[in-house]
Short mmCIF file of C-alpha atoms in Angstrom, two decimals:
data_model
loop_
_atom_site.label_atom_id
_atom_site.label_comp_id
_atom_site.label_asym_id
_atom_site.label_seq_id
_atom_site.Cartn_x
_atom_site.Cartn_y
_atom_site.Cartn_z
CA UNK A 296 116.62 89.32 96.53
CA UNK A 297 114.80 92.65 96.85
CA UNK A 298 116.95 95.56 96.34
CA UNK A 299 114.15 98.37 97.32
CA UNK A 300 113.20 98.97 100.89
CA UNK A 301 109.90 100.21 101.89
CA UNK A 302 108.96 101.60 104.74
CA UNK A 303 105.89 102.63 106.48
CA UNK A 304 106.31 105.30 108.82
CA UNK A 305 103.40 106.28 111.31
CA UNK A 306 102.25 107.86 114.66
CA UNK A 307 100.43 104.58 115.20
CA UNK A 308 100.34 101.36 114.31
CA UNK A 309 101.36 101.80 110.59
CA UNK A 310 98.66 99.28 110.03
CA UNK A 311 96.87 101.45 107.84
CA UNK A 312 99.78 102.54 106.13
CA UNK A 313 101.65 99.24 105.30
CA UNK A 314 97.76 98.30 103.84
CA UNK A 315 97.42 100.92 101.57
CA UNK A 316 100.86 100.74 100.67
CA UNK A 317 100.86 97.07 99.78
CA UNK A 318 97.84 96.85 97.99
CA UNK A 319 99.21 100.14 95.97
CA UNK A 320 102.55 98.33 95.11
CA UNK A 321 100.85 94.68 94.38
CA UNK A 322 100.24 96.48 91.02
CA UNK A 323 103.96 96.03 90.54
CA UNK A 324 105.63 93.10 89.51
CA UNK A 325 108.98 93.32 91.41
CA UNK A 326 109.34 92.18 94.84
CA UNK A 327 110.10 94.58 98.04
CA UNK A 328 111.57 94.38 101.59
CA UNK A 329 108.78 95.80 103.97
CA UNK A 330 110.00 97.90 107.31
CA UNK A 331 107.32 99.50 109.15
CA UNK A 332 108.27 101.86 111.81
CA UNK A 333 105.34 102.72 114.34
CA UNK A 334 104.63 105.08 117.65
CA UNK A 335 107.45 108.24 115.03
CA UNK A 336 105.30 110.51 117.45
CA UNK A 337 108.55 112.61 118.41
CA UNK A 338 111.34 114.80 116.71
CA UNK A 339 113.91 112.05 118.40
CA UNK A 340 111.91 109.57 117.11
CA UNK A 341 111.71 110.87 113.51
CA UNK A 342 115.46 111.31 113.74
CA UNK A 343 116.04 107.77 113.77
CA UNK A 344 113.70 106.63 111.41
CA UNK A 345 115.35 109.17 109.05
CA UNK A 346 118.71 107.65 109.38
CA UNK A 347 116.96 103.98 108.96
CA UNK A 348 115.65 104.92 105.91
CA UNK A 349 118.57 106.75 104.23
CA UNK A 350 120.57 103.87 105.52
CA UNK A 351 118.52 101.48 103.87
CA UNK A 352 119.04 103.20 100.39
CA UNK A 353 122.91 103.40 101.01
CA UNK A 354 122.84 99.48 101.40
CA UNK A 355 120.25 98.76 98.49
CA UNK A 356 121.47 101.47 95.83
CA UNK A 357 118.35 102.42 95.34
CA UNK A 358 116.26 104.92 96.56
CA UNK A 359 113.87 103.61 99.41
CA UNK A 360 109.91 104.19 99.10
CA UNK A 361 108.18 105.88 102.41
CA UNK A 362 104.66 105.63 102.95
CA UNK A 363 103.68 107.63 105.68
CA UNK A 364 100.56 108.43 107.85
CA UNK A 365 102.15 111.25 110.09
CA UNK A 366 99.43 113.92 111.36
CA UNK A 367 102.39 115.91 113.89
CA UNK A 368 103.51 118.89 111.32
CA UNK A 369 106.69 118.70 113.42
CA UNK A 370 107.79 114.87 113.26
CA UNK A 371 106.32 114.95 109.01
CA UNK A 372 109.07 117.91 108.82
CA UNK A 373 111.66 116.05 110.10
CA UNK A 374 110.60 113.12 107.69
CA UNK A 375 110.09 114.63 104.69
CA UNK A 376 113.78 117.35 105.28
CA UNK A 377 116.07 114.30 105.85
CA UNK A 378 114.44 111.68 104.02
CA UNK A 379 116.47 110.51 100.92
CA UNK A 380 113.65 108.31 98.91
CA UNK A 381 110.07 108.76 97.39
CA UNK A 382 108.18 110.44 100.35
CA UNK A 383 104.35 109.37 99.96
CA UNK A 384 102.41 111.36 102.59
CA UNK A 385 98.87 109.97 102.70
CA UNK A 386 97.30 112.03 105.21
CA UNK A 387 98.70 115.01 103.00
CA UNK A 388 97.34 113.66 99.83
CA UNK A 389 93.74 113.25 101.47
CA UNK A 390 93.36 115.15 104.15
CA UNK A 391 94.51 118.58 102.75
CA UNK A 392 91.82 118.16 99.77
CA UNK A 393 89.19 116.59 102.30
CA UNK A 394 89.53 119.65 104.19
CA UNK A 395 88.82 121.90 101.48
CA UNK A 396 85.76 120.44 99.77
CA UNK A 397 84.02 119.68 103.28
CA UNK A 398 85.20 123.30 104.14
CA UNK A 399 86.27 122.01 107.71
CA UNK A 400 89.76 121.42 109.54
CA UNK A 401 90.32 118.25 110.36
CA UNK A 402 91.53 117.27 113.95
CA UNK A 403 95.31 116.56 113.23
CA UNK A 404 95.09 114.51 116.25
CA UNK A 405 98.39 112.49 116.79
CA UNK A 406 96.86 108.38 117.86
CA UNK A 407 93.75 109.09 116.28
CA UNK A 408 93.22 105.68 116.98
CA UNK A 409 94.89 104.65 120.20
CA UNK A 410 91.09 105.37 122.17
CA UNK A 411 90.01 102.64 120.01
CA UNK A 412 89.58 100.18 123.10
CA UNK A 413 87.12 102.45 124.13
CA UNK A 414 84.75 102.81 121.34
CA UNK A 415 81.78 100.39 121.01
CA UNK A 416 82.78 99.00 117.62
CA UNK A 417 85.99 98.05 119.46
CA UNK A 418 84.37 96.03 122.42
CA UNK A 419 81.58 94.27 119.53
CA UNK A 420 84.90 93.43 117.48
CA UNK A 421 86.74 91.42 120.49
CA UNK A 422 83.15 89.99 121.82
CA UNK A 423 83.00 88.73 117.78
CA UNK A 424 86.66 87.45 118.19
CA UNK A 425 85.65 85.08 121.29
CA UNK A 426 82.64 84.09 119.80
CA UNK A 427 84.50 82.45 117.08
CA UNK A 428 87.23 81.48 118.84
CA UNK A 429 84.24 79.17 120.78
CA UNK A 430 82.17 78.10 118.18
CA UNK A 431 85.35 76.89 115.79
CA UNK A 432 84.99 73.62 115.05
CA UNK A 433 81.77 73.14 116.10
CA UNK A 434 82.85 73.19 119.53
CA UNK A 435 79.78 74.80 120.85
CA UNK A 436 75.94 74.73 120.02
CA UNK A 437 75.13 77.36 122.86
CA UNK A 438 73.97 80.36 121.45
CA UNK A 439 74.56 79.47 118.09
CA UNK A 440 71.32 81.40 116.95
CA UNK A 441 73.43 85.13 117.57
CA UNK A 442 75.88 84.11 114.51
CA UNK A 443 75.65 86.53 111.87
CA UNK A 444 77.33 83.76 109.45
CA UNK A 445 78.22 79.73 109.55
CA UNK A 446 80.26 78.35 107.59
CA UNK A 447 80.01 74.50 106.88
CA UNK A 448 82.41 72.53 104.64
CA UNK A 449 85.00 69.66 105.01
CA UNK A 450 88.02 70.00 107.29
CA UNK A 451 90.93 72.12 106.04
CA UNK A 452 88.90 73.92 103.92
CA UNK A 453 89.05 77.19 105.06
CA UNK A 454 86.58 77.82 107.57
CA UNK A 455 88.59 78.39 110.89
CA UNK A 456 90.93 81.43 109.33
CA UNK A 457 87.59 83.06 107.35
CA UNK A 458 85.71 82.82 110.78
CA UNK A 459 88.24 84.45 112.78
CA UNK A 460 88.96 87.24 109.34
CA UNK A 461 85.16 87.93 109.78
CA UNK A 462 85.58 88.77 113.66
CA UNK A 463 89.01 90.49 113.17
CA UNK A 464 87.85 92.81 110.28
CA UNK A 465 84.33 93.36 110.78
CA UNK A 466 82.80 92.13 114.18
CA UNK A 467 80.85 89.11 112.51
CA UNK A 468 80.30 86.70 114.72
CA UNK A 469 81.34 83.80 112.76
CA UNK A 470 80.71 80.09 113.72
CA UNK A 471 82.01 77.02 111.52
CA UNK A 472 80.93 73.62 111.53
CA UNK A 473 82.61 70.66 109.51
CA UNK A 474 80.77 68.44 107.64
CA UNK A 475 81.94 65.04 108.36
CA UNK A 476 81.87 61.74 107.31
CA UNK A 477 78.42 60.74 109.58
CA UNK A 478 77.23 63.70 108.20
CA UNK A 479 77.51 62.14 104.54
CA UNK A 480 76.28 58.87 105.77
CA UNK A 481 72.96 60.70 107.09
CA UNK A 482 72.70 62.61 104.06
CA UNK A 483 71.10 65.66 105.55
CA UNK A 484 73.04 68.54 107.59
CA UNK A 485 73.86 68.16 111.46
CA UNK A 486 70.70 68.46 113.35
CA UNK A 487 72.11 71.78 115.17
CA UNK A 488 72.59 73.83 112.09
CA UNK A 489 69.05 73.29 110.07
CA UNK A 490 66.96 75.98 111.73
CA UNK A 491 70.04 78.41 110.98
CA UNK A 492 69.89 77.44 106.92
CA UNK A 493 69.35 81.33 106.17
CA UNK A 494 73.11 81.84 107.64
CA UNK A 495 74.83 78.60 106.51
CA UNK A 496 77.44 79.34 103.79
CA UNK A 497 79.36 76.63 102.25
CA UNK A 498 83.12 76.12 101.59
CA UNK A 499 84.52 73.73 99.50
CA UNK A 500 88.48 73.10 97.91
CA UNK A 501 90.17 70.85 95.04
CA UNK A 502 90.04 67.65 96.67
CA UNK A 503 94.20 67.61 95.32
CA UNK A 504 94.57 70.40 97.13
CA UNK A 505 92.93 69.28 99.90
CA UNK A 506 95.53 66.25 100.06
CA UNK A 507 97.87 68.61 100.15
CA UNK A 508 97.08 71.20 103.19
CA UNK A 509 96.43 67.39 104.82
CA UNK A 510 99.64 65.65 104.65
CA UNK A 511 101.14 68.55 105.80
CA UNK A 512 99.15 68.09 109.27
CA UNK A 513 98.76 64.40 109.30
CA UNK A 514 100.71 62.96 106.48
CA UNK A 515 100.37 59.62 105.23
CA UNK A 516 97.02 59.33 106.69
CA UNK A 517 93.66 58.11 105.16
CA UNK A 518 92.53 60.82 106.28
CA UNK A 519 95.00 63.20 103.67
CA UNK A 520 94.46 60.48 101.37
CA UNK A 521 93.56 61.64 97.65
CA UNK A 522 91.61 58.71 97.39
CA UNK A 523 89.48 60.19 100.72
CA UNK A 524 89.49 64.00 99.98
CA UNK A 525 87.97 63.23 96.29
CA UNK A 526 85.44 61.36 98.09
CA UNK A 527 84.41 63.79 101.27
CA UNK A 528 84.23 67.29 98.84
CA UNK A 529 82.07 65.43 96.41
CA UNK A 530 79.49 64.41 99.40
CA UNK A 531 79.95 67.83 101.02
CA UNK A 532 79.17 69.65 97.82
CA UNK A 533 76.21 67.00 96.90
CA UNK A 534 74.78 67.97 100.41
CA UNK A 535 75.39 72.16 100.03
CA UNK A 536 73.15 71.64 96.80
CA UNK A 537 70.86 69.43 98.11
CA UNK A 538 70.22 72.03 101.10
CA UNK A 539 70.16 75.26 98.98
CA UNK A 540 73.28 76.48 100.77
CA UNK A 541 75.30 78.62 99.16
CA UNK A 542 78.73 77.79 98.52
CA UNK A 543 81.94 78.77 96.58
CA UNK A 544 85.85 77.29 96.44
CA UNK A 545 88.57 78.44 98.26
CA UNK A 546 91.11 76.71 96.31
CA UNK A 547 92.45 79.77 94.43
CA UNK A 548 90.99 82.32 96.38
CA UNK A 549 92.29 84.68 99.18
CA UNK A 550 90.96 85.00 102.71
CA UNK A 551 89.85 88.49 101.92
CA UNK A 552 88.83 87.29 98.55
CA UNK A 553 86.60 84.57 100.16
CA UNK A 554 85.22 87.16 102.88
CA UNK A 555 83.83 89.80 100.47
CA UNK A 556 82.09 86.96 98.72
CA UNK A 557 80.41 86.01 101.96
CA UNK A 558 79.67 89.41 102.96
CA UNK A 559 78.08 90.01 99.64
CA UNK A 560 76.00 86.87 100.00
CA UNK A 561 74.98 87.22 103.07
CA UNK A 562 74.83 90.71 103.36
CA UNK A 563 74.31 90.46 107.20
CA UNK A 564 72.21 93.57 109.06
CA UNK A 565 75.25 94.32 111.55
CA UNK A 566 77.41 95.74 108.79
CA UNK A 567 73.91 97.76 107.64
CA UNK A 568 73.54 96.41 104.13
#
């Protein structure tokens, strides 16, 4: 079991705190128990995650790690007095030398963020989300001209979760279609996608692996069959060359990992490449 807490201590969210943070410990090879503590915007509130956190080391023995992205001077006080672990102010460590080389203050406003809903970016980002939330599956032809990506491949492959990590992240509106097995049989793409071929990205997968995601939704079935899934990723990749579509595996890969690829492929004019 873990015997090192970390926490993530913000104003907000602590979304951009427990990312940082993760992706700074991933370097490490040890395993930790993640606490994030959002909306510290108070000295009552800072209280409490101060005896959370010292708590936390009592129980582990070891000293807790605190990530923190606290812009009140007040509440950080609090923190960084009564804390008893490795205090990693981020706003401190950028901000402070930000300020200096752009030779301007920065706002030290407390929910930087929390107007978000507001913003255009916001409102593209949930029209995005809805968009892809329609056109999963191939649900929906309407409209299917305003994607800014498609991704085609076999079922279970990946598409659904990359379309809706496109929206989330970035605003993409993201449609998927699967290529099935009438698709094969016609040898060419569905009819709906080929005047969209400059968008189409392909996904494929280990057809083992494949089997696997499969039996755990329908097991036993032909259609998780190894016998099937070596059958359908050889036709859907045979196709994705045939067509000039551009394709990689998702087998090993991460959802962020398969994203950036896409994005660098694609390179699609909303995100101003």
């Amino acid at each position: 079991m873990p015997n090192r807490t970390v926490f993530f201590v913000s104003d907000g969210t602590g979304i951009t705190a427990e990312t940082f943070g993760t992706a700074i410990l991933a370097q490490f090879e040890t395993r930790f128990r993640y606490v994030r503590l959002p909306f510290v915007d108070s000295i009552d509130m800072a209280l409490r995650a101060v005896n959370e956190i010292n708590h936390a080391g009592l129980i582990d023995g070891n000293k807790p790690i605190v990530f923190t992205t606290l812009v009140n001077a007040e509440v950080l006080k609090v923190i960084t007095d009564g804390c008893q672990g490795l205090l990693l102010d981020m706003f401190g460590t950028f901000i402070m030398p930000l300020e200096a080389e752009l030779n301007l203050k920065s706002s030290h406003h407390v929910g930087r963020f929390s107007d978000a809903s507001k913003s255009k970016e916001y409102q593209a980002r949930i029209e995005a989300i809805n968009f892809s939330l329609a056109h999963d599956d191939g649900q929906s032809h309407r409209d299917l001209a305003e994607s800014d990506v498609i991704l085609v491949g076999v079922s279970r492959s990946g598409k659904t979760p990359t379309s809706l990590y496109l929206a989330m992240q970035y605003g993409l509106k993201a449609s998927n279609y699967p290529l099935i097995p009438e698709d094969f049989e016609r040898r060419h793409l569905p009819p709906a996608l080929l005047q969209h071929q400059s968008k189409l990205f392909g996904l494929t997968i280990q057809p083992k692996r494949l089997s696997e995601i499969r039996n755990e939704r329908r097991p036993n079935s032909k259609y998780a069959s190894l016998e099937n899934c070596l059958i359908e990723v050889a036709e859907a990749e045979a196709m994705m060359r045939r067509s000039g579509i551009r394709w990689l595996s998702t087998t090993t890969k991460s959802i962020e990992e398969i994203a950036t690829i896409i994005l660098q492929e694609i390179k699609p004019q909303r995100l101003g490449y």
